[in-house]
Coordinates of C-alpha atoms in Angstrom, one line a residue:
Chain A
X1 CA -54.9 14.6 49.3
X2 CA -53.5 12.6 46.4
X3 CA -52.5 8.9 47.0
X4 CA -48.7 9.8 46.7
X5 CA -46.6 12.7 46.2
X6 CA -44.8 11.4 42.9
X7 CA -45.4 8.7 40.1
X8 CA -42.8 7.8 38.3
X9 CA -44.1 5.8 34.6
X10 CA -41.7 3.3 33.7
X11 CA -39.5 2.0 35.6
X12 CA -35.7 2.4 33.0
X13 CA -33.3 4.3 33.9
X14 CA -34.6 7.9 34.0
X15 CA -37.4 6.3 35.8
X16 CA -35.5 4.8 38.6
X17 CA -33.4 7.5 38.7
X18 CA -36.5 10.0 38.8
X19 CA -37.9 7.7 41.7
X20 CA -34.5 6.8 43.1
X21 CA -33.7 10.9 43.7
X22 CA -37.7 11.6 44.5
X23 CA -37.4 8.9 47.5
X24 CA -34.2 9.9 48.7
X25 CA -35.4 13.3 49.4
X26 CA -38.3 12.3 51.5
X27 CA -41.5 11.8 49.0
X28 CA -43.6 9.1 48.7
X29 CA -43.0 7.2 45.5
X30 CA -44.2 4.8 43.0
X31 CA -42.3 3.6 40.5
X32 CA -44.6 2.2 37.6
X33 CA -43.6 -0.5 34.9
X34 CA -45.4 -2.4 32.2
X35 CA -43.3 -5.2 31.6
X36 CA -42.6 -8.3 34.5
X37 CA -39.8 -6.6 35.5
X38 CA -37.9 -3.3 34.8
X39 CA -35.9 -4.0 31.5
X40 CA -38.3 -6.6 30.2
X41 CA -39.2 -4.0 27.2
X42 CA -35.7 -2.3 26.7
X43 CA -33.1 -2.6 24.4
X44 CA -30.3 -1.1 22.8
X45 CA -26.7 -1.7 21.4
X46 CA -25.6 -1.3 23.9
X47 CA -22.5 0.5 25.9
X48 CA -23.9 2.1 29.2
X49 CA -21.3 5.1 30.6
X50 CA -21.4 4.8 33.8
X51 CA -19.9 8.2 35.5
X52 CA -23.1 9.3 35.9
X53 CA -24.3 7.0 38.4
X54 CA -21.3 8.5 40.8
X55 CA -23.6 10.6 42.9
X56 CA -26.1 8.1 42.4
X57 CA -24.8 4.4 43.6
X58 CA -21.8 5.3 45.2
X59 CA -19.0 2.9 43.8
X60 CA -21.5 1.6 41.5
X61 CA -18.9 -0.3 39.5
X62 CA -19.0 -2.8 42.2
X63 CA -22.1 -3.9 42.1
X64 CA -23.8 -2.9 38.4
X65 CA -24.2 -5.9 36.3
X66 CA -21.9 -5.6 33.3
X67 CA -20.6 -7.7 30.8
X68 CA -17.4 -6.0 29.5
X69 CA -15.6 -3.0 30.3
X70 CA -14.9 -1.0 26.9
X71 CA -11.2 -0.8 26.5
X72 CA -10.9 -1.0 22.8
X73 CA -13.1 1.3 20.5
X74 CA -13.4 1.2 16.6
X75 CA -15.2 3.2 14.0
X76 CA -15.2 1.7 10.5
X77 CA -16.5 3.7 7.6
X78 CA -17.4 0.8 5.1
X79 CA -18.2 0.2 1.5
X80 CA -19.4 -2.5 0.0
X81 CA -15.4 -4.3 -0.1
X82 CA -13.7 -1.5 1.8
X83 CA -12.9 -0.6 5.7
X84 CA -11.4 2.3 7.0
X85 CA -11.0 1.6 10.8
X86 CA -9.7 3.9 13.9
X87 CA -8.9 2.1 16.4
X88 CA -8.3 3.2 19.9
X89 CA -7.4 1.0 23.2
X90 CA -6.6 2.1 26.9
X91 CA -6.0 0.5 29.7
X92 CA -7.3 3.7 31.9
X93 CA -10.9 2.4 30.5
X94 CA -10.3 -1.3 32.4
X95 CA -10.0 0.2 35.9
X96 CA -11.9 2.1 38.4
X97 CA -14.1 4.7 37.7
X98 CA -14.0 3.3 33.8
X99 CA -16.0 4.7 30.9
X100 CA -18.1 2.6 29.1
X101 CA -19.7 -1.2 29.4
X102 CA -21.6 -3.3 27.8
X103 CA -24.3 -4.7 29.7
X104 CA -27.7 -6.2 29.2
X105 CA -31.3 -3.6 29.6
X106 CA -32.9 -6.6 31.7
X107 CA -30.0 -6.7 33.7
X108 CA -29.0 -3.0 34.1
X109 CA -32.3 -1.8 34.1
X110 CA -34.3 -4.3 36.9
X111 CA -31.1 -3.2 38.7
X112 CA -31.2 0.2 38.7
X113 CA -34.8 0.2 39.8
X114 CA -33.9 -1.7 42.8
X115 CA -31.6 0.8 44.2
X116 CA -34.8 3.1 43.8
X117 CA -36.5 0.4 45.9
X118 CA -34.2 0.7 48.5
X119 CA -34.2 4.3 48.9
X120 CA -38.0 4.0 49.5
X121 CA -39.4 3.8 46.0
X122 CA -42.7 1.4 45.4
X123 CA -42.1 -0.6 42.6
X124 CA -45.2 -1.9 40.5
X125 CA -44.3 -4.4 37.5
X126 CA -47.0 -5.5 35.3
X127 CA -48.8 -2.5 35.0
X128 CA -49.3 -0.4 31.9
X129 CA -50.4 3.3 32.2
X130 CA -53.3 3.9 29.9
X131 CA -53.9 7.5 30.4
X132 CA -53.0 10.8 32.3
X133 CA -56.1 12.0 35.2
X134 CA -56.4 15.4 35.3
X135 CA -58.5 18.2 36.5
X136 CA -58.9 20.9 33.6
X137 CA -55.3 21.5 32.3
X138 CA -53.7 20.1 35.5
X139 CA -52.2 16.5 35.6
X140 CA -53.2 14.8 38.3
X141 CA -52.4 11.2 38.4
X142 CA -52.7 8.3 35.5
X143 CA -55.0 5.7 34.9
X144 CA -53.5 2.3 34.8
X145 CA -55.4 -1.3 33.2
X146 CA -55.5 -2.4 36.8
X147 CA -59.0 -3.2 38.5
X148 CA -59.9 0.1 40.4
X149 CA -56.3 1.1 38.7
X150 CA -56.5 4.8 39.3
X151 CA -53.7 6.3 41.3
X152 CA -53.3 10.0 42.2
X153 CA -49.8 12.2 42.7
X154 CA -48.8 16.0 43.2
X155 CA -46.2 15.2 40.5
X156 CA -46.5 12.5 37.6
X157 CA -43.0 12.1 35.5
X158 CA -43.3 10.3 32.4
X159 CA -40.3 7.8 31.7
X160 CA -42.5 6.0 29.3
X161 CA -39.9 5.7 27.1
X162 CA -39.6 6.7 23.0
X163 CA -43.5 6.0 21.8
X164 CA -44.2 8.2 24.9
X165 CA -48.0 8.1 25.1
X166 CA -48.0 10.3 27.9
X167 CA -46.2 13.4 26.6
X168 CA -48.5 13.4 23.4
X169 CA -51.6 13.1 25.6
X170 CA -50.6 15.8 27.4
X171 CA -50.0 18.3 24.0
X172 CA -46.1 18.3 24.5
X173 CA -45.0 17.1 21.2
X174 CA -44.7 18.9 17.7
X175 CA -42.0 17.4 16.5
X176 CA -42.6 13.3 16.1
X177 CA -42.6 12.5 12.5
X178 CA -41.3 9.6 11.6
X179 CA -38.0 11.6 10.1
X180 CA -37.0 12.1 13.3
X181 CA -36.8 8.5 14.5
X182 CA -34.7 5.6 13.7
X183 CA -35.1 2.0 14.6
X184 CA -32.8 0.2 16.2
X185 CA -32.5 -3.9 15.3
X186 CA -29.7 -6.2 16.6
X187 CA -28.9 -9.7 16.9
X188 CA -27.1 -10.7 20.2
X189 CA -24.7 -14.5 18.8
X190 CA -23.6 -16.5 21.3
X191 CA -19.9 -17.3 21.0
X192 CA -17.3 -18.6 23.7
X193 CA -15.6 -16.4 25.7
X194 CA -12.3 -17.4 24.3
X195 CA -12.9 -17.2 20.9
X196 CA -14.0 -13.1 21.5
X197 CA -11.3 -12.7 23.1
X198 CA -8.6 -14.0 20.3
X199 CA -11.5 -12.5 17.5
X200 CA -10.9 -8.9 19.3
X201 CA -7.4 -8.9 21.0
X202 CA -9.0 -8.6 24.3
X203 CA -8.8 -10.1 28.0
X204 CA -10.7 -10.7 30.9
X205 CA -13.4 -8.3 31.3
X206 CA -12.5 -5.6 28.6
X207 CA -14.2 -5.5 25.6
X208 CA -14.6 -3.9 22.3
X209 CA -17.4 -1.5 20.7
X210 CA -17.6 -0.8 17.3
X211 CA -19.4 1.9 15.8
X212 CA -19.8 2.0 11.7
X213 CA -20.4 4.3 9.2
X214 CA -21.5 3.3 5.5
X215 CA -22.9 -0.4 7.2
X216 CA -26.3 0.0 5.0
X217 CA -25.5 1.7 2.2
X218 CA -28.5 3.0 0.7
X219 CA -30.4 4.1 4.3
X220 CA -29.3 6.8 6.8
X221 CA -28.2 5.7 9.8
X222 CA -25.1 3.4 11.3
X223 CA -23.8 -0.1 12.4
X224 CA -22.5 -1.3 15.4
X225 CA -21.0 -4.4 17.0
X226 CA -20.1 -4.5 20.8
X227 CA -18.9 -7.7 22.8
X228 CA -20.9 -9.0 25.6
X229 CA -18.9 -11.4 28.0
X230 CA -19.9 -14.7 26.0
X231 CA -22.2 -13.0 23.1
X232 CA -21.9 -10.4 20.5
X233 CA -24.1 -7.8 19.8
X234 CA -24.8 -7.2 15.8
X235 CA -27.0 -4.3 14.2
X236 CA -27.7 -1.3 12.8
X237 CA -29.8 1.8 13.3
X238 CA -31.9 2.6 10.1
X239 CA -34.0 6.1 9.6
X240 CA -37.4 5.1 9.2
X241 CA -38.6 7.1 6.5
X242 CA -35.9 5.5 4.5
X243 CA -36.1 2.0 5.8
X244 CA -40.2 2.0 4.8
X245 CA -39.5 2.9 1.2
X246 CA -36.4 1.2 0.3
X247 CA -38.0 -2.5 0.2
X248 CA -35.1 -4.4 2.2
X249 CA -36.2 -5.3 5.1
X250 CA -34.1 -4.7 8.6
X251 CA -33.4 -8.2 9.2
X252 CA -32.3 -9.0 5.6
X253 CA -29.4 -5.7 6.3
X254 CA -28.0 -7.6 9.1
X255 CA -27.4 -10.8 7.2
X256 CA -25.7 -8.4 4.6
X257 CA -23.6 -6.6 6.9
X258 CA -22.6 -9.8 8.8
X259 CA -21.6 -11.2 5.2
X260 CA -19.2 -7.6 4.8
X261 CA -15.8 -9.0 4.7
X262 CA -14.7 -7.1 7.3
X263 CA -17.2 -8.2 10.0
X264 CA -17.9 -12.3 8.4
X265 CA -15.0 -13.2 10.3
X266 CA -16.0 -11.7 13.6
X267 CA -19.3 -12.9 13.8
X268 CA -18.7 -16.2 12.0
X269 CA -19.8 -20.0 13.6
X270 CA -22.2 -17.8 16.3
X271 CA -25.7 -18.6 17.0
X272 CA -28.1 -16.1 17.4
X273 CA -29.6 -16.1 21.0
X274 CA -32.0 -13.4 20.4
X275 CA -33.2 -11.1 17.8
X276 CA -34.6 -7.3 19.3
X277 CA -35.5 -3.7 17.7
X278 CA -36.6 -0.6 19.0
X279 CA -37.1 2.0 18.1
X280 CA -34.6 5.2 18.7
X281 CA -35.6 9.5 19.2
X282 CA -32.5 10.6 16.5
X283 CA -33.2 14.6 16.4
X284 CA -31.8 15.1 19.9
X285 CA -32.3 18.9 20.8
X286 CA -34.8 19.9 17.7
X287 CA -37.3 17.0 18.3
X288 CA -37.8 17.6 22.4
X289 CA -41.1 18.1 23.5
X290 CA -41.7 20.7 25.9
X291 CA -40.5 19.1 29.0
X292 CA -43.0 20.4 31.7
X293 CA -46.4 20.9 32.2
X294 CA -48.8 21.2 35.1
X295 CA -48.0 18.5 37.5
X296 CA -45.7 16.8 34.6
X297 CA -42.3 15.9 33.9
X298 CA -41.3 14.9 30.9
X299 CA -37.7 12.3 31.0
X300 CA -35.6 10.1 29.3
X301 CA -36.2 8.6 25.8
X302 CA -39.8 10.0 26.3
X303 CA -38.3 13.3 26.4
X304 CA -36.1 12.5 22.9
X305 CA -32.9 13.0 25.1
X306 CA -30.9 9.9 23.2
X307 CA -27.4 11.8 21.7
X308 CA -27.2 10.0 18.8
X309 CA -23.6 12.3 17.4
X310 CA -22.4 10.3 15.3
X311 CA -18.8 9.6 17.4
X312 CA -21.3 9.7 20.3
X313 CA -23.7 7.4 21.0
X314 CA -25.3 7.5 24.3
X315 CA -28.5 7.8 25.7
X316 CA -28.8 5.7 29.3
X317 CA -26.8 8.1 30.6
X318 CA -28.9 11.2 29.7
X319 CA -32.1 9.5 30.5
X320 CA -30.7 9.0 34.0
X321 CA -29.2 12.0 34.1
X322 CA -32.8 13.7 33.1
X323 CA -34.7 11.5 35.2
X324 CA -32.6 12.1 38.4
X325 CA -33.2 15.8 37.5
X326 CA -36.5 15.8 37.4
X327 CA -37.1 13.5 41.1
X328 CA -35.2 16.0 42.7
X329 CA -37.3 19.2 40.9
X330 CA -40.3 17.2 41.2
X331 CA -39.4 16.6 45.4
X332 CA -38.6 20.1 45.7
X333 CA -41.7 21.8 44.4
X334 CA -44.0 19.4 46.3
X335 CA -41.9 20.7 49.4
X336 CA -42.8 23.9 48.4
X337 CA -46.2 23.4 47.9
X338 CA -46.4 24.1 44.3
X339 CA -46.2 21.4 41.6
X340 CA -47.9 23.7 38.5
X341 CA -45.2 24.1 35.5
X342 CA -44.2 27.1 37.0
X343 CA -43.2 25.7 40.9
X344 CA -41.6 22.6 38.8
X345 CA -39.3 24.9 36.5
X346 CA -36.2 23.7 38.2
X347 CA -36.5 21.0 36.7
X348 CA -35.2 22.8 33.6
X349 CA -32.8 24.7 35.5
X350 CA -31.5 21.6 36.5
X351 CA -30.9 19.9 32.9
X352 CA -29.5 23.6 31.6
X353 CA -26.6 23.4 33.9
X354 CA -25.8 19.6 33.2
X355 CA -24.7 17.7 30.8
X356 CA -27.8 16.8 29.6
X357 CA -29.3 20.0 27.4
X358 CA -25.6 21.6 27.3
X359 CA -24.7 18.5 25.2
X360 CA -27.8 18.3 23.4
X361 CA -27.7 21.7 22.8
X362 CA -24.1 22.1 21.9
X363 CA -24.5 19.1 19.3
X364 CA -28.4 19.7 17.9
X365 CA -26.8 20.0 14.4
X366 CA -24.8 17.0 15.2
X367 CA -27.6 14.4 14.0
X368 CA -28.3 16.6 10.8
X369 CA -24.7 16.3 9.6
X370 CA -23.9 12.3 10.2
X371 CA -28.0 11.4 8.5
X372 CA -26.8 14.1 5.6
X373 CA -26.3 11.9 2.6
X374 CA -22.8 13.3 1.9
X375 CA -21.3 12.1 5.6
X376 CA -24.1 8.5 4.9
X377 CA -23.2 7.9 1.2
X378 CA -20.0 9.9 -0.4
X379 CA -17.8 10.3 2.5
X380 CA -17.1 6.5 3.0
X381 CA -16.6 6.1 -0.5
X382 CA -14.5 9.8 -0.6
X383 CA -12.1 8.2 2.6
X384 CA -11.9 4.5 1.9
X385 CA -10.6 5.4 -1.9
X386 CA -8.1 8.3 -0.4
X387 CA -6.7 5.7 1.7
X388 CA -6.7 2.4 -1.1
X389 CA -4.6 4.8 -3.6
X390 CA -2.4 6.2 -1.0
X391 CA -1.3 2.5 0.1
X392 CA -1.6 0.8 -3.4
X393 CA 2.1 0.5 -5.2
X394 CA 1.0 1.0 -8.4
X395 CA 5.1 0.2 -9.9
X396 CA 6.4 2.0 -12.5
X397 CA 3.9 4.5 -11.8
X398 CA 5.3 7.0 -9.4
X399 CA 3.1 7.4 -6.2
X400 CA 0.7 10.5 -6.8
X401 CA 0.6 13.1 -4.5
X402 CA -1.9 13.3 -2.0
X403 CA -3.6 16.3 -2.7
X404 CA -4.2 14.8 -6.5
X405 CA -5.8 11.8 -4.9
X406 CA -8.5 13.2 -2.9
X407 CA -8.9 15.5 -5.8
X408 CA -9.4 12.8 -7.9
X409 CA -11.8 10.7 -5.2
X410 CA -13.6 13.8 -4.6
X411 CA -14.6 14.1 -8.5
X412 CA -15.3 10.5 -8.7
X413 CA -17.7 10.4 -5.7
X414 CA -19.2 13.8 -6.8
X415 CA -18.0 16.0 -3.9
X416 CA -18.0 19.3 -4.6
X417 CA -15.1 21.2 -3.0
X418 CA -17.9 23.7 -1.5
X419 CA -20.3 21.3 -0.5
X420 CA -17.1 19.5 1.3
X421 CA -16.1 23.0 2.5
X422 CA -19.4 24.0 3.8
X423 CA -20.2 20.3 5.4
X424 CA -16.8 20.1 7.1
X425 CA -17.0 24.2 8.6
X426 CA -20.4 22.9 9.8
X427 CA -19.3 20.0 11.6
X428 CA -16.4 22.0 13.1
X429 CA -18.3 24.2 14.4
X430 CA -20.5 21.7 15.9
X431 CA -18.1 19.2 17.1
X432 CA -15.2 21.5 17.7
Chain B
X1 CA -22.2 -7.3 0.0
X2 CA -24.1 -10.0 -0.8
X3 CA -26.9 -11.8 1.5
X4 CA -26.6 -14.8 -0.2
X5 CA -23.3 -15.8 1.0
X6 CA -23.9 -15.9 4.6
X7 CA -25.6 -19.1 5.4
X8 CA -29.2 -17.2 7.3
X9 CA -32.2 -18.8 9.5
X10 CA -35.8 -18.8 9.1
X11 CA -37.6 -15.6 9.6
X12 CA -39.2 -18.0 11.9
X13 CA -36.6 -19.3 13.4
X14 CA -35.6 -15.5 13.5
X15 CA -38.5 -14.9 15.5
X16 CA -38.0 -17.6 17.6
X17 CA -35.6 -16.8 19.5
X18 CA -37.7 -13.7 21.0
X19 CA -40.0 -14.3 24.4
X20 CA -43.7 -13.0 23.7
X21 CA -46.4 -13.7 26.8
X22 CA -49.2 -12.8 24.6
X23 CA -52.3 -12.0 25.6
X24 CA -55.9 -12.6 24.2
X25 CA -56.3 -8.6 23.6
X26 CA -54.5 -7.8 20.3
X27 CA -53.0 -4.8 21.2
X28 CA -52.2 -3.5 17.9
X29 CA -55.4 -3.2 15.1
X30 CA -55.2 -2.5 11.6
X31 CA -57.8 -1.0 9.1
X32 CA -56.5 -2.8 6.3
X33 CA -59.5 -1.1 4.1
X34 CA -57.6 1.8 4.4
X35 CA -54.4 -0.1 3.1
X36 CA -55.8 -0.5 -0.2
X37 CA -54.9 3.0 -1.3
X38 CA -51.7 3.2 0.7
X39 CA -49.3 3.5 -2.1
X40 CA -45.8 3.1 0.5
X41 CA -46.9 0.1 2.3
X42 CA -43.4 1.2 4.7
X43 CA -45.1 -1.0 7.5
X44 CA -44.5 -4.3 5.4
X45 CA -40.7 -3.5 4.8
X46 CA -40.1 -1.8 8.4
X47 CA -41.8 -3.7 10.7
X48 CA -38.8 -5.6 12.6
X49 CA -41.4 -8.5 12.8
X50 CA -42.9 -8.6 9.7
X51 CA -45.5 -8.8 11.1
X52 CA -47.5 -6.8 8.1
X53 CA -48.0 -9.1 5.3
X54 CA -49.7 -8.0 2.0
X55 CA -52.6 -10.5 0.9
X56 CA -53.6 -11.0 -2.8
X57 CA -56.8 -8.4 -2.5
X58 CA -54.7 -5.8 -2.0
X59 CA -55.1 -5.5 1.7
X60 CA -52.3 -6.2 4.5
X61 CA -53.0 -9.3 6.7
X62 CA -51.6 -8.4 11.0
X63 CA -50.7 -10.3 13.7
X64 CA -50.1 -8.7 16.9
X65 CA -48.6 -12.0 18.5
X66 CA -44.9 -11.8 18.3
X67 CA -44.9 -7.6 18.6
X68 CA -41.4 -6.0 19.8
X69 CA -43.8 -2.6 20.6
X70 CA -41.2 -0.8 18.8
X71 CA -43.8 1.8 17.1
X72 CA -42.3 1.6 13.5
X73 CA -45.5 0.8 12.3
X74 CA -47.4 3.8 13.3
X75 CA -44.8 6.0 12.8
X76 CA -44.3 4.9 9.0
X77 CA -48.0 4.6 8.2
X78 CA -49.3 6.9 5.3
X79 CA -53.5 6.5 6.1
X80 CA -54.4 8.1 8.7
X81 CA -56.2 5.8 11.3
X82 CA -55.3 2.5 9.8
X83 CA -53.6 1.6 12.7
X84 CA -54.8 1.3 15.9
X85 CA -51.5 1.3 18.3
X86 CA -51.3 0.7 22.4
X87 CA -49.2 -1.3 24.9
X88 CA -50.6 -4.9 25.7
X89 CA -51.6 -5.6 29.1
X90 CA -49.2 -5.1 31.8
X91 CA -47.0 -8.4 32.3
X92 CA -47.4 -9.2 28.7
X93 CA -46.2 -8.5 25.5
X94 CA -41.9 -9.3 24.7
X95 CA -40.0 -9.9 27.5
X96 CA -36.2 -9.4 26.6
X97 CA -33.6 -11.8 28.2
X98 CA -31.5 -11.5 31.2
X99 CA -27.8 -12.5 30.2

């Protein structure tokens, strides 16, 4: 008989939701994580949407550790001297059951994992996972740098986040080049509460998040700036490929998009309380490994289920949405007696008829068309010069129509009315 | 956009700010005779860390110390086997802050 019935490595959020869901319906769990504490390692913007935690932790925005509710979101499309900003603000987002907050990983995260605690999960902290056990093709436990560290399971589900070590030893992956990853880096600036909330028209415990197009001009990827209860977070997500041959360094594009004149005054007089990266799966759908093998789950950022959409940016919700997914397949097939790929499918049948792979799946061109250099590098340009002529009163000169101006812009920034055509059917199709 | 007009802090200072519990077992080696015909060198710009730095002979001096254990490194590399990549011991490596 193995030791338990389910391992759960690494304890984020698909973790603890994976051994959360796997205690509640009866197994014997343990919850594994590297760091001191769950959330030690983790970081990201961050907004955390919380709706999926209402089966979960029931009333969970009682107790979950926030830091703002979003009630004000922004995306900016920026050139060097421009910004184009859509701005949007509800009160519905302020009250119960909310939408989005901003919260802090070590925070959110070593709570989560001790609702999974509570439902009967055995957390471990300070324990790294070196290595899958297995007998032939079958996984059959993991290897840990513990003394006498070996630990045995019907069922091991890999939460080991982005990097996941796990997955690739097991032959899951064929799609992790570097193309298909981003890295995240961010600075989190103290400033008093009362000066965010004059800086960004908000009160109490709302809050803003800003996502931006355009914020580092000559990589792929986006900015964003989100306001923590008495810090901002600051940064931008950068395709690696890109990144490693352009010779700026990540660091140096933060101080140059905290200098853009649209964000200096924001950010200006904070100190910076931390500096953090990590790095981000950006393919969504097209990048998944294959999700289950004998006696192995595959969730969360280990699976590449982060939606980065462009207008979407999420990923702690799918990971616990994934993880939870894959406790209750994973409790179900031990039940049953049979935890080879085969009993564990439901775990698939699961994510198919959630959220989590009808979104992915829905958007997998999603990620394509916001890297693609026309939406990265001409469309700011195209939008933020449509909108300067339209508002600039160029007396004597009689205001030109509109369809002249984008005409013009278009020819200007070299956007071909096919290539605009073709891009914009594209992204209807996907986003529509 | 221009760096220079934004008054910035030390890459040290940078660095700084970051918790490390570093233990004596670099988890992260580097081949660096393998570097010498690298012609991207993507870990020295990528790395959020910098912790890459190139050295006069043509090689590239590492530090594992102050590590995120983000995996930009690996994933940029161009010479296959240069770099050695696993988690550091459990309890150690960056621990992130609580607010």
């Amino acid at each position: 008989m193995p030791d338990v019935d389910v391992i759960v490595v690494g304890a984020g959020p698909a973790g603890a939701a994976a051994a959360l869901e796997a205690a509640r319906a009866g197994r014997s769990v343990v919850l594994i994580e590297r760091g001191p504490f769950p959330g030690s390692k983790n970081m990201y913007g961050g907004v955390v949407y919380g709706r999926i935690l209402d089966d979960l932790v029931p009333q969970w925005w009682e107790q979950m550790p926030i830091q703002r509710w979003v009630t004000r979101r922004q995306t900016m499309i920026l050139t060097d001297d421009q910004a184009l900003t859509v701005d949007y603000r509800t009160e519905n987002w302020g009250r119960p059951p909310y939408n989005g907050a901003t919260t802090f990983r070590p925070d959110f995260d070593a709570w989560f994992a001790e609702r999974a605690v509570d439902a009967g999960a055995n957390l471990i902290n300070s324990t790294t996972v070196t290595g899958l056990l297995r007998d032939g093709n079958r996984v059959v436990g993991v290897r840990t740098d513990r003394p006498d560290g070996d630990l045995t399971a019907h069922v091991v589900i890999a939460c080991d986040g982005v990097n996941s070590f796990l997955a690739k030893e097991a032959g899951l992956y064929h799609h992790d080049g570097a193309e298909n990853y981003t890295l995240g880096v961010k600075e989190t600036i103290a400033l008093p509460r009362d000066v965010i909330d004059e800086r960004f028209n908000v009160r109490g415990d709302h809050g803003v998040d800003i996502e931006m197009l355009g914020a580092s001009p000559d990589v792929p990827g986006g900015g964003f700036l989100y306001t923590n209860a008495e810090s901002l977070a600051v940064g931008l997500v950068l395709s690696l490929p890109a990144l490693a041959a352009s010779g700026l360094r990540p660091e140096e594009r933060i101080a140059q998009l905290k200098a853009h004149p649209a964000i200096a005054p924001l950010v200006e007089g904070g100190e910076v309380k931390e500096y953090s990266a990590h790095v981000i799966p950006e393919a969504g759908f097209d990048m998944m490994p294959e999700l289950i093998a004998d006696g192995l789950l595959v969730a969360g950022d280990a699976a590449a289920m982060c939606l980065a959409a462009g207008i979407w940016l999420e990923g702690v919700n799918f990971a616990i949405g994934s993880g939870a997914a894959a406790g209750r397949a994973a409790a179900v097939a031990v039940r049953h007696g049979d935890t080879s790929a085969t009993g564990l499918e439901g775990y698939r049948a699961r994510l198919e008829s959630s959220f989590v792979l009808a979104d992915h799946r829905k958007l997998r061109d999603a990620p394509h068309l916001v890297m693609s250099d026309l939406a990265q590098q001409r469309l700011p340009a195209l939008a933020c010069g449509v909108v300067e002529q339209l508002f600039t009163v160029g007396n004597p000169v009689p205001k030109p129509g509109l369809r002249r101006i984008v005409r013009g812009e278009m020819k200007r920034n070299g956007v071909k009315l096919r290539d605009a055509a073709a891009q914009g059917w594209r992204a209807l199709r996907t986003f529509g | 956009m221009s760096a220079e007009s934004y008054p910035e802090m030390s890459f040290e200072a940078r660095m700084g700010t970051v918790d490390f519990r570093i233990h004596e077992r670099p988890h992260i080696t580097l081949d660096d005779r393998k570097c010498v015909d690298c012609s991207v060198r993507g870990c020295i710009t990528a790395c959020p860390a910098n912790l890459f730095v190139p050295t006069a002979d043509g090689g590239i001096l590492f530090n594992y110390e102050q590590c995120f254990e983000c995996g930009t490194c690996y994933m940029v590399c161009n010479e296959e086997g240069a770099i050695t990549w696993t988690y550091p011991d459990g309890g150690h490596g960056v621990v992130f802050h609580r607010s």
